[in-house]
Coordinates of C-alpha atoms in Angstrom, one line a residue:
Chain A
X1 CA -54.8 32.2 -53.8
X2 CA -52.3 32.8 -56.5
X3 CA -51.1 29.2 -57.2
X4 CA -48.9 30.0 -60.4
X5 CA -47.2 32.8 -58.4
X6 CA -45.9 30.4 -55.7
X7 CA -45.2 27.7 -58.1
X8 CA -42.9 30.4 -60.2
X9 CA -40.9 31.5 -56.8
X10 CA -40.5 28.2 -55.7
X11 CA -36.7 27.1 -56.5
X12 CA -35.7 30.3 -55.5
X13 CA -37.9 30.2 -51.7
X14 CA -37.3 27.1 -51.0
X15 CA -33.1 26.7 -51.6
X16 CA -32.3 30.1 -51.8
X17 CA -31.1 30.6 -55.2
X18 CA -30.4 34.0 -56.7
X19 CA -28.7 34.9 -60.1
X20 CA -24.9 36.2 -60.9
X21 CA -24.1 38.0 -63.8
X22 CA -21.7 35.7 -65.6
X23 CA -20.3 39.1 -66.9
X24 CA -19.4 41.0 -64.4
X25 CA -19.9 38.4 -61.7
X26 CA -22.5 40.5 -59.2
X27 CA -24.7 38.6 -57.2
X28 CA -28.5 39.2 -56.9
X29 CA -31.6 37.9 -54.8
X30 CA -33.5 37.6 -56.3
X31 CA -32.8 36.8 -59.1
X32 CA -32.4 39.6 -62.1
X33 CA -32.7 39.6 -65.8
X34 CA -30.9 42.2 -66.5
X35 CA -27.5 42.7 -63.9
X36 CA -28.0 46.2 -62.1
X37 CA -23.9 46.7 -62.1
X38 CA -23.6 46.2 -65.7
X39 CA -26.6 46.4 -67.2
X40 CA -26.0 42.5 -69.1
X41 CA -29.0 40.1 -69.8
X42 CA -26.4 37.8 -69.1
X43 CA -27.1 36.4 -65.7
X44 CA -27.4 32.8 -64.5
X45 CA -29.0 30.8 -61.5
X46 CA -26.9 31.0 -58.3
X47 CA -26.7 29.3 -55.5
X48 CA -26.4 30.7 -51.9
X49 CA -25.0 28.9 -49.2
X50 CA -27.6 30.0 -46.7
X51 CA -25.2 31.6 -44.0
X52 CA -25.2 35.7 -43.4
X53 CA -25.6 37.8 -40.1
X54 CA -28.2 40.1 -39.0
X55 CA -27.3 44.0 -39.6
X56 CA -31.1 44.7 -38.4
X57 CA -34.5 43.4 -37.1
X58 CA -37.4 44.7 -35.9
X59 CA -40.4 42.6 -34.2
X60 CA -43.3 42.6 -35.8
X61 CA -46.9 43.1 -34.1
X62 CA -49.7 44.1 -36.8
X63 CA -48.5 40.7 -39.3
X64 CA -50.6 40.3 -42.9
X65 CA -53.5 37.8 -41.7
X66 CA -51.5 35.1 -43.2
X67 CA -48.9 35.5 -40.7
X68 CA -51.0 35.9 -37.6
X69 CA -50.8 32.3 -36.8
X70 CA -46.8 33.0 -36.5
X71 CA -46.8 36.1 -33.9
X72 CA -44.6 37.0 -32.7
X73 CA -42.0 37.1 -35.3
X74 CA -38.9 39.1 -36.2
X75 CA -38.0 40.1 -40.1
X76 CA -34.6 41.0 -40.1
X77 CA -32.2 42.2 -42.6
X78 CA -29.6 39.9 -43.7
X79 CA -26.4 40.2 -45.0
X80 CA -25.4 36.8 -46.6
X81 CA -22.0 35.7 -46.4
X82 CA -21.8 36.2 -50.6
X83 CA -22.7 39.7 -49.8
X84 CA -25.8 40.7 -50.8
X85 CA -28.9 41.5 -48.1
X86 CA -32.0 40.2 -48.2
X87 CA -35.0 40.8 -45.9
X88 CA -36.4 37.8 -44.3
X89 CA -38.1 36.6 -41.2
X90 CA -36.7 34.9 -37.9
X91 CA -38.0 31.7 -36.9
X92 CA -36.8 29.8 -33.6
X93 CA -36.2 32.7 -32.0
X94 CA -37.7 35.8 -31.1
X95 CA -37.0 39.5 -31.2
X96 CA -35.0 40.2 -28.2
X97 CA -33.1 37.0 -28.7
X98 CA -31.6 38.6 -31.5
X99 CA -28.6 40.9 -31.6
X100 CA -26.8 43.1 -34.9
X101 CA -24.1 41.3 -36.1
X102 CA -25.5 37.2 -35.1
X103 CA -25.1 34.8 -37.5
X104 CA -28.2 33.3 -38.6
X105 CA -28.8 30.2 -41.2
X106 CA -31.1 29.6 -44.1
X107 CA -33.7 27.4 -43.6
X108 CA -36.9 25.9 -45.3
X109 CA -40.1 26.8 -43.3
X110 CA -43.7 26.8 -43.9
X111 CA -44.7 31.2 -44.7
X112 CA -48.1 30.8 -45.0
X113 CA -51.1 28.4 -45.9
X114 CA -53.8 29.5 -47.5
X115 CA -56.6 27.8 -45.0
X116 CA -57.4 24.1 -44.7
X117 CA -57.9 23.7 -48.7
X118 CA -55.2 25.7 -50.2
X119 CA -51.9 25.2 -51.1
X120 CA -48.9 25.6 -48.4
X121 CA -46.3 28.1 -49.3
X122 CA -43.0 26.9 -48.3
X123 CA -39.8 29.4 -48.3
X124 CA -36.0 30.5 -46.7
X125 CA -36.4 32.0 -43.1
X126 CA -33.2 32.5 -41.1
X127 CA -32.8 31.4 -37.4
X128 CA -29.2 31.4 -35.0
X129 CA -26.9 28.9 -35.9
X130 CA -27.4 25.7 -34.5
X131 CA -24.6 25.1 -32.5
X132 CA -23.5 21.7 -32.0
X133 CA -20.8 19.6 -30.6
X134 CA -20.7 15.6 -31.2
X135 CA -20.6 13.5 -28.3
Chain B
X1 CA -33.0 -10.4 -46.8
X2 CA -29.5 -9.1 -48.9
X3 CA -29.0 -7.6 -51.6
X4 CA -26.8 -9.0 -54.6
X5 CA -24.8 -5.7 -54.1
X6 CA -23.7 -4.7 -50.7
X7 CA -24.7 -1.6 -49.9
X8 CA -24.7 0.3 -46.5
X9 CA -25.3 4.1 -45.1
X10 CA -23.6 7.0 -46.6
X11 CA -24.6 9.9 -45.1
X12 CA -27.4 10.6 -42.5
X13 CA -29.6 13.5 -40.7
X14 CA -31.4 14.0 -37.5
X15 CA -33.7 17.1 -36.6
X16 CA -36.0 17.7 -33.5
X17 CA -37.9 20.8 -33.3
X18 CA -36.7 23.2 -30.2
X19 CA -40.4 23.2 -28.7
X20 CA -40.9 20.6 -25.4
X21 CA -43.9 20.6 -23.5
X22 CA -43.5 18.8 -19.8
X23 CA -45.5 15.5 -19.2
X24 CA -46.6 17.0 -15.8
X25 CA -47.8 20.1 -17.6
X26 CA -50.1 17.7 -19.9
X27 CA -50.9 15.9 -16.3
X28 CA -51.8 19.1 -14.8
X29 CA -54.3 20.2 -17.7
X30 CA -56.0 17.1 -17.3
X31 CA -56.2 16.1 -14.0
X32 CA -53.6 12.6 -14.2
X33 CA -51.4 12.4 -11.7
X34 CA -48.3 13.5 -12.0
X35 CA -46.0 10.6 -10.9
X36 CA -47.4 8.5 -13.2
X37 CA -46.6 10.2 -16.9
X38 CA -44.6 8.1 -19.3
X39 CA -41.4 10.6 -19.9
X40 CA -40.3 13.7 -19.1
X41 CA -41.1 16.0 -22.0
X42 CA -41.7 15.7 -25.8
X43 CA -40.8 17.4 -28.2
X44 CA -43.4 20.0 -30.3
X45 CA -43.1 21.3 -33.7
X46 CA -42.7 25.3 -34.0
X47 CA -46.4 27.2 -35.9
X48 CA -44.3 27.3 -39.1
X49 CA -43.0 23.6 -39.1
X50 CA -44.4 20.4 -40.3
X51 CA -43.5 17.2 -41.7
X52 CA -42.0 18.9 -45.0
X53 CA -40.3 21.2 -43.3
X54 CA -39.0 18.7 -40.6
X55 CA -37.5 16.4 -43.7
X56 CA -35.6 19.3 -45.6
X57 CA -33.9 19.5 -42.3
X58 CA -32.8 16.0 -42.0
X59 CA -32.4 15.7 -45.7
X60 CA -30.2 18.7 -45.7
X61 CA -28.0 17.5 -42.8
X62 CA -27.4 13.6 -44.5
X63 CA -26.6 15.8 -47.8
X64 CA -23.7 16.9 -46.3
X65 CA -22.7 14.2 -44.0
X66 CA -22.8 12.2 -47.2
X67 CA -20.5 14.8 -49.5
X68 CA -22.8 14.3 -52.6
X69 CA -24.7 15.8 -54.9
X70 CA -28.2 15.8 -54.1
X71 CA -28.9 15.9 -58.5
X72 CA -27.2 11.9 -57.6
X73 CA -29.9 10.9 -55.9
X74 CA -32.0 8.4 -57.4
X75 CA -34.9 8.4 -54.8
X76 CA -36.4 10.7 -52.2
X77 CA -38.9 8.8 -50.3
X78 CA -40.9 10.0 -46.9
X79 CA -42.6 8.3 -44.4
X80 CA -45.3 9.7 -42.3
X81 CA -48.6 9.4 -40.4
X82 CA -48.5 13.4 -40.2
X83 CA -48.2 14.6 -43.9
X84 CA -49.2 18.0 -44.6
X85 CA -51.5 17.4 -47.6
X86 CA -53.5 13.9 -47.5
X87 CA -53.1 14.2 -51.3
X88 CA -49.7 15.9 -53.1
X89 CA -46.3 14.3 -52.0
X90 CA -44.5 15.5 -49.1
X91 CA -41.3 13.7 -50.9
X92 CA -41.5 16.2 -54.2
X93 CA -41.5 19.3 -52.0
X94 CA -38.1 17.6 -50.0
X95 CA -36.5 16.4 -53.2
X96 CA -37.3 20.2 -55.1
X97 CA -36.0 22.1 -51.8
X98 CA -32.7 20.2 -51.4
X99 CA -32.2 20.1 -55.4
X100 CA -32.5 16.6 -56.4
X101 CA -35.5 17.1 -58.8
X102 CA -35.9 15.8 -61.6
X103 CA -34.5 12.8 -62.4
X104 CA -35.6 11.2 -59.0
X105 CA -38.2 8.6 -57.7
X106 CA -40.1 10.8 -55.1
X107 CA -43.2 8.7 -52.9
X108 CA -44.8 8.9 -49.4
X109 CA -44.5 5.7 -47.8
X110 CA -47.2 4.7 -44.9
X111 CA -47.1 2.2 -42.1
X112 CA -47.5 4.3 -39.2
X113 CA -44.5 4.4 -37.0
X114 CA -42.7 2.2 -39.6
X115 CA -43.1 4.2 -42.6
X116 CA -39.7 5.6 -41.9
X117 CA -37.6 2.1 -41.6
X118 CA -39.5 0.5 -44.7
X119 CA -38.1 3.3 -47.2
X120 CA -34.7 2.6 -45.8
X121 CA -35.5 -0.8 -46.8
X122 CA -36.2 -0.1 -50.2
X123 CA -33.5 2.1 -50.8
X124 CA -31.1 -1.0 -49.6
X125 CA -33.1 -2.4 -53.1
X126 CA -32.7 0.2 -55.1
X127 CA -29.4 0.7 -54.5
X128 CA -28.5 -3.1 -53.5
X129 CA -30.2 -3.6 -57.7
X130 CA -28.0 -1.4 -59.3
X131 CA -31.1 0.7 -60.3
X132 CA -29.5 3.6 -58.1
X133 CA -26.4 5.2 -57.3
X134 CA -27.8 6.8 -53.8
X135 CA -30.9 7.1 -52.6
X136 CA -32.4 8.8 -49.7
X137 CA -35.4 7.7 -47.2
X138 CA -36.7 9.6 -44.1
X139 CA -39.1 9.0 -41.4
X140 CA -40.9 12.3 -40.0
X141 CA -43.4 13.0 -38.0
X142 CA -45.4 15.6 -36.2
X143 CA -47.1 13.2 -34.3
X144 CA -51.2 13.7 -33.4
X145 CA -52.3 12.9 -29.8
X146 CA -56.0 13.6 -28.8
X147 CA -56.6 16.1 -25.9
X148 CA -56.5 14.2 -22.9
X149 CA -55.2 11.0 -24.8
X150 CA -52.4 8.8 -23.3
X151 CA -50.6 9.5 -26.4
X152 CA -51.2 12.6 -26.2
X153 CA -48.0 12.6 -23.7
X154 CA -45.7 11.1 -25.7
X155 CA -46.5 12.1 -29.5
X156 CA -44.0 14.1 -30.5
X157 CA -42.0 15.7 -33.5
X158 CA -39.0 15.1 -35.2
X159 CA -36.8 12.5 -37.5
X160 CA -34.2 11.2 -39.3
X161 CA -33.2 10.3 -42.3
X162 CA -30.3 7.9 -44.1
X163 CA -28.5 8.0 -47.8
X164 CA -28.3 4.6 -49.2
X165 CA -25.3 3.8 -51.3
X166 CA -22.8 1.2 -52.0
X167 CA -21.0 -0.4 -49.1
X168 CA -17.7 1.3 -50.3
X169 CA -18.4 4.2 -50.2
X170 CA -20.5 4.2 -46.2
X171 CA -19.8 4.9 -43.0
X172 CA -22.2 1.8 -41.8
X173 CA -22.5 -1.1 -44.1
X174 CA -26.1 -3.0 -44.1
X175 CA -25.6 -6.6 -43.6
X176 CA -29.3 -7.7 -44.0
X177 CA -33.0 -6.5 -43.1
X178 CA -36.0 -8.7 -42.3
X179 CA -40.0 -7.5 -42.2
X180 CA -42.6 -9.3 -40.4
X181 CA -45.9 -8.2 -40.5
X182 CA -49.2 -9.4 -39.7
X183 CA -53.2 -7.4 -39.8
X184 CA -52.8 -6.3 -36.1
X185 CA -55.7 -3.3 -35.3
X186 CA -53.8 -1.6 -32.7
X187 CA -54.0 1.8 -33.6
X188 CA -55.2 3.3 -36.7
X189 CA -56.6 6.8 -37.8
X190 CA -59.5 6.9 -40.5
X191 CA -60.0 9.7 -43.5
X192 CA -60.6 13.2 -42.7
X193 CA -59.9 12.2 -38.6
X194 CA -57.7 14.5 -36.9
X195 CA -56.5 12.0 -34.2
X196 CA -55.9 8.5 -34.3
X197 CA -57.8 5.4 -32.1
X198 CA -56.1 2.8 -30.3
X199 CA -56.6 -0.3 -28.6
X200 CA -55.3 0.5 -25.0
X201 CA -53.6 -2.5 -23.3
X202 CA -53.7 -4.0 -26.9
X203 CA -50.9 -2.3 -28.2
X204 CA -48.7 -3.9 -25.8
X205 CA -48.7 -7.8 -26.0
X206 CA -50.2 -9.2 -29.3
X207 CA -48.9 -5.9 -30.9
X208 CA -45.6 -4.0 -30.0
X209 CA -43.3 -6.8 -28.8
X210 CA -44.9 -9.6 -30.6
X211 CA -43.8 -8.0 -33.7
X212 CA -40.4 -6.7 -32.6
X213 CA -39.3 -9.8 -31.3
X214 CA -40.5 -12.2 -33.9
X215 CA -38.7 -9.3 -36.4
X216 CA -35.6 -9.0 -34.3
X217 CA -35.2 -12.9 -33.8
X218 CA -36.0 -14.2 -37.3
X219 CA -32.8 -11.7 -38.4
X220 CA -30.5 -13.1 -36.2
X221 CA -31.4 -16.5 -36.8
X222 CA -30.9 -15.8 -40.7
X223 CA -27.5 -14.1 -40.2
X224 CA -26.5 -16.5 -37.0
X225 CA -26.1 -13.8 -34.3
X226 CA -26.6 -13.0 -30.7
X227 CA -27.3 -9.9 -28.9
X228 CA -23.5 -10.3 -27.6
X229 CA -22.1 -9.6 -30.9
X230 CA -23.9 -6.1 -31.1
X231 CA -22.5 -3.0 -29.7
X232 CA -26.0 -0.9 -29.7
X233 CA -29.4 -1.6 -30.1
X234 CA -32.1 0.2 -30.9
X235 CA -36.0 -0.5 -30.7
X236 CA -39.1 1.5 -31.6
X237 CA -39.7 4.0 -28.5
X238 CA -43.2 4.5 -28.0
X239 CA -42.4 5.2 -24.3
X240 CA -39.5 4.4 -22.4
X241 CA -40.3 1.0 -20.9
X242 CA -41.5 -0.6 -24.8
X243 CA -38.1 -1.0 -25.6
X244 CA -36.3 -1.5 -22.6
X245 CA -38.4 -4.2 -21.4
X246 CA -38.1 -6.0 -25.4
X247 CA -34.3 -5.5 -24.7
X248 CA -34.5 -7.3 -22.0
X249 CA -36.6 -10.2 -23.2
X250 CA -34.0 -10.1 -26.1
X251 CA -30.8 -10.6 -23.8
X252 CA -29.5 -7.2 -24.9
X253 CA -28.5 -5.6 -21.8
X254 CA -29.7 -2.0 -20.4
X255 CA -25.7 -0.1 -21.5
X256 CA -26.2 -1.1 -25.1
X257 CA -29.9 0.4 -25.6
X258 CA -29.3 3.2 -23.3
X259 CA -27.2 5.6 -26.0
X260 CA -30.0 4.9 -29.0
X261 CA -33.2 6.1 -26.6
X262 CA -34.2 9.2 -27.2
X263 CA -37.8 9.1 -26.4
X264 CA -37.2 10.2 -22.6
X265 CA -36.2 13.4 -23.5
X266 CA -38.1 14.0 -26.9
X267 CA -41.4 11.7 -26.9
X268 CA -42.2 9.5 -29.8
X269 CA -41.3 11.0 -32.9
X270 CA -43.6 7.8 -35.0
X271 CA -41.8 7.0 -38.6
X272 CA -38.8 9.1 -36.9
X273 CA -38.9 7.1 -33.9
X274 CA -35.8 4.4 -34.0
X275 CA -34.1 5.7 -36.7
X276 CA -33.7 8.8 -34.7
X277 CA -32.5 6.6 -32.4
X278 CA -30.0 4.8 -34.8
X279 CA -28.4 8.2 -36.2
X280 CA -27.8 9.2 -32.0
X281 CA -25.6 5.8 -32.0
X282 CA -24.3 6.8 -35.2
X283 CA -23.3 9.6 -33.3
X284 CA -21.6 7.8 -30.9
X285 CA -20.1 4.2 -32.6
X286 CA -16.6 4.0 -34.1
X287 CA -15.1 1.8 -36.5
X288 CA -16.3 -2.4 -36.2
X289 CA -19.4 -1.1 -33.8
X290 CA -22.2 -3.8 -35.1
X291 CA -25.8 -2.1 -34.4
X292 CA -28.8 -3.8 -34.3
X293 CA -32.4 -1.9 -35.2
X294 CA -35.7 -2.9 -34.8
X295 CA -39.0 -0.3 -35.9
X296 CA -42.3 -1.3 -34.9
X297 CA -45.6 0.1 -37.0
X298 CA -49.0 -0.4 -35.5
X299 CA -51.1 -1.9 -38.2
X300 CA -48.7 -3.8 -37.4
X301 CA -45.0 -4.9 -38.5
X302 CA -41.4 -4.4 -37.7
X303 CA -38.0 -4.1 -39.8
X304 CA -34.9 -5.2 -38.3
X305 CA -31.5 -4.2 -39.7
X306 CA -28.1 -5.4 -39.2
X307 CA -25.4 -2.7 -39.6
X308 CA -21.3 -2.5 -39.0
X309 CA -19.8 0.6 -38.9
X310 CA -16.5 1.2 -41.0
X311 CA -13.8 3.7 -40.8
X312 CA -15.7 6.1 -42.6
X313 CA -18.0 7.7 -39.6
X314 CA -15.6 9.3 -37.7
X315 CA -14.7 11.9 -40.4
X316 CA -18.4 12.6 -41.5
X317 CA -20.3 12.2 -38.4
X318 CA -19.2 15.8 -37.3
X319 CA -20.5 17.6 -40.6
X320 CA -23.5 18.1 -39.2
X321 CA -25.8 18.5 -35.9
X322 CA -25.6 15.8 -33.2
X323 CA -29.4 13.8 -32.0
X324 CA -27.9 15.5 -28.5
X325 CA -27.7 19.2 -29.8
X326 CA -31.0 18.7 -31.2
X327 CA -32.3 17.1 -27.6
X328 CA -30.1 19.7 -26.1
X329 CA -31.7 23.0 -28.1
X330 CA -35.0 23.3 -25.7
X331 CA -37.6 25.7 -25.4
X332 CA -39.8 24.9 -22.5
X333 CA -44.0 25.8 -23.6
X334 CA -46.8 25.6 -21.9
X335 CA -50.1 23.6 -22.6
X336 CA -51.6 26.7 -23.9
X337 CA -49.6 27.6 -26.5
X338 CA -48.6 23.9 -27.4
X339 CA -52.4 23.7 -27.9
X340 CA -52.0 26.6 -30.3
X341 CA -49.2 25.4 -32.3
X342 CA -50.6 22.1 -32.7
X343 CA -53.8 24.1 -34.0
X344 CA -55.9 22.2 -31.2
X345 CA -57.0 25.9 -30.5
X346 CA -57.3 28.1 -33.6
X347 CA -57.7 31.9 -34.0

């Protein structure tokens, strides 16, 4: 159990915050020191809005142990609406729910706890859009 | 109870997992007979969701019904029976994930299913002071019924939660709130138990209604109104019958509770119980609406609130997902793997 580790991701798991190069304005996740366009150290904290569509998934079957308790799951590839992709795993729904091309939104969700003593890792997973309609 | 400032709700968030698990599929595991289950189905939290998870959702939804920014908050408070770790703040992890940290007052509040209403109540105070511009308070749970329980039917998952800032500025302004409480054992759950105790027939009488009506009465006494003058009202919905029949008793007839009860068709969602109820009026109400809310906490107390909605709901209650599209997005599961995702079976 690597408590620093998950205490140093945190911001970025949990809210989905990346960096952009306040030079020439590309957008990472995560986040980069040094801004693989332009090569600046210039590059500051951004904030995604969570939104992007799936341009590929697979299901998964053989998970890490810390994700058995989760089977089955889908990790999918995400383009977010800002542009760059991210890999990233499904929740709510499962593989053959999904579809290239489906809009999917950021949300918090627990990624793994290290048994009944440890710490729980919280981070971005992507599910379809809630749809909703108010009465 | 007022404060010197008026204050009233801002902005406000619902969530209910997507999981249900039918009553007659807990009756058939067990051996109850079917006809006589409390509801129809309640609602079970996903493998990956919990309480913290649960309140990022509602916090992120009354985030944007509100339009502000979250850095304005001046409080994050939770309240919970189900909290994730018995000892590090659910509220820290929901005010770092929707980026309120770290100016901000962040506490767990317990009361069991009241835990939710009574950090609305302190909000209304910390805002109603001065001491805050906004502040936010949710009720979550992820409810724990033993195996074979009666509760074990109705507790269910889910919340809501409301921003608290000055009348002005809200789409429901908070006339006044009133807390009665007495040392009622009705229900409790000791250290390192997995599933609470209850007193059976005793959570009815000298517990549940005693407490919402002497709650519900002593605030419109204090503020000199009847149920006629209410639109809605909402009471604590540990079943269906509970708040229908303290209705009743009340004089508020069955069309102004009917819109606010939600635990038919989700279970009993604890500290998220009747304030998940409150944000499906929200939902609903227009402009002069007065609401009426009463929670209920075994151990025991209620908190009533008196609320008017303004002109302001109608532009922000669309912002974000509906207490129906929430009931609405279902996944049907069996007891099997509701046993597993309630960790009642483990790998």
């Amino acid at each position: 159990m690597n408590v620093p580790r998950h205490w140093r991701e945190q911001i970025r798991r949990y809210r989905l915050v990346g960096s952009k190069c306040t030079d020439c304005g590309r957008l990472s996740f995560p986040n980069r020191a040094v801004c693989p366009k332009c090569n600046s150290r210039n590059n500051e904290n951004y904030q995604y809005a969570g939104r992007g569509k799936i341009i590929s998934f697979t299901n998964i079957n053989s998970p890490p142990k810390e994700h058995k308790y989760n089977l089955p799951y889908a990790v999918a590839l995400i383009e977010l609406m800002e542009g760059p992709v991210i890999t990233a795993q499904i929740t709510d729904a499962r593989a053959e729910e999904l579809e290239i091309g489906m809009e999917v939104e950021m949300v918090t969700r627990k990624i793994m706890e290290y048994n009944d003593d440890g710490i729980i890792c919280y981070g971005y997973k992507f599910r379809p859009i809630v749809e909703y309609a108010h009465p | 109870m007022k404060p010197n400032k008026s204050v009233g709700i801002i902005g406000y968030g619902a969530y209910v997992p997507k999981y249900r698990i039918q009553n007659t599929e807990i009756a058939r595991v067990w051996g109850n007979d079917p006809n006589l289950v409390p509801i129809r189905e309640k609602s079970v939290p996903g493998a990956d969701e919990d309480s913290v998870t649960i309140a990022i959702e509602i916090a992120r939804n009354a985030i944007i019904r509100a339009g502000i920014n979250p850095s304005d908050l001046r409080a994050v408070w939770v309240g919970s029976e189900s909290k994730p770790y018995a000892v590090k703040p659910t509220s820290t992890i929901v005010a770092e994930a929707i980026a309120a940290t770290p100016f901000v007052n962040a506490a767990d509040w317990e009361f069991a299913c009241k835990a939710g209403s009574e950090t609305i109540q302190a909000c209304i105070a910390f805002v109603g002071s001065g001491m805050a511009k906004y502040a936010l308070g949710i009720g979550v749970d992820t409810a724990q019924g033993a195996p074979s329980d009666a509760l074990e039917y109705t507790a269910a998952a889910g919340g809501a939660g409301y921003i608290i800032g000055s009348a002005k500025e809200s789409l429901a302004i908070i006339e006044a709130s009133i807390s009665y409480v007495t040392d009622t054992p009705d229900f409790w759950r000791r250290q390192h138990e997995h599933y609470p105790k209850h007193g059976n027939r005793f959570t009815g009488e000298p517990s549940y209604f005693k407490h919402v009506l002497s709650s519900s009465k002593a605030l419109m006494e204090e503020l000199g109104t009847k149920p006629e003058d209410y639109n809605y009202a909402i009471f604590h919905q540990p079943n269906r019958k509970f708040p229908l029949e303290v209705a009743k008793i009340l004089g508020f007839p069955k069309e102004k509770i009917l819109d606010g009860l939600v635990s038919p068709y989700i279970g009993n969602t604890y500290a998220g119980s009747a304030l998940l109820g409150l944000a499906a009026v929200l939902d609903k109400a227009k402009e002069g609406d007065k609401i009426f809310c009463t929670s209920y906490g075994s151990g025991a107390g209620s908190d009533s609130f008196s609320l008017e909605v303004t002109d302001k709901l109608a532009e922000r209650k669309g912002k974000a997902p509906s207490v129906k599209s929430y009931i609405e997005r279902r996944e049907e599961i069996d007891y099997a793997k509701y046993a597993r995702y309630r960790k009642k079976i483990r790998a």
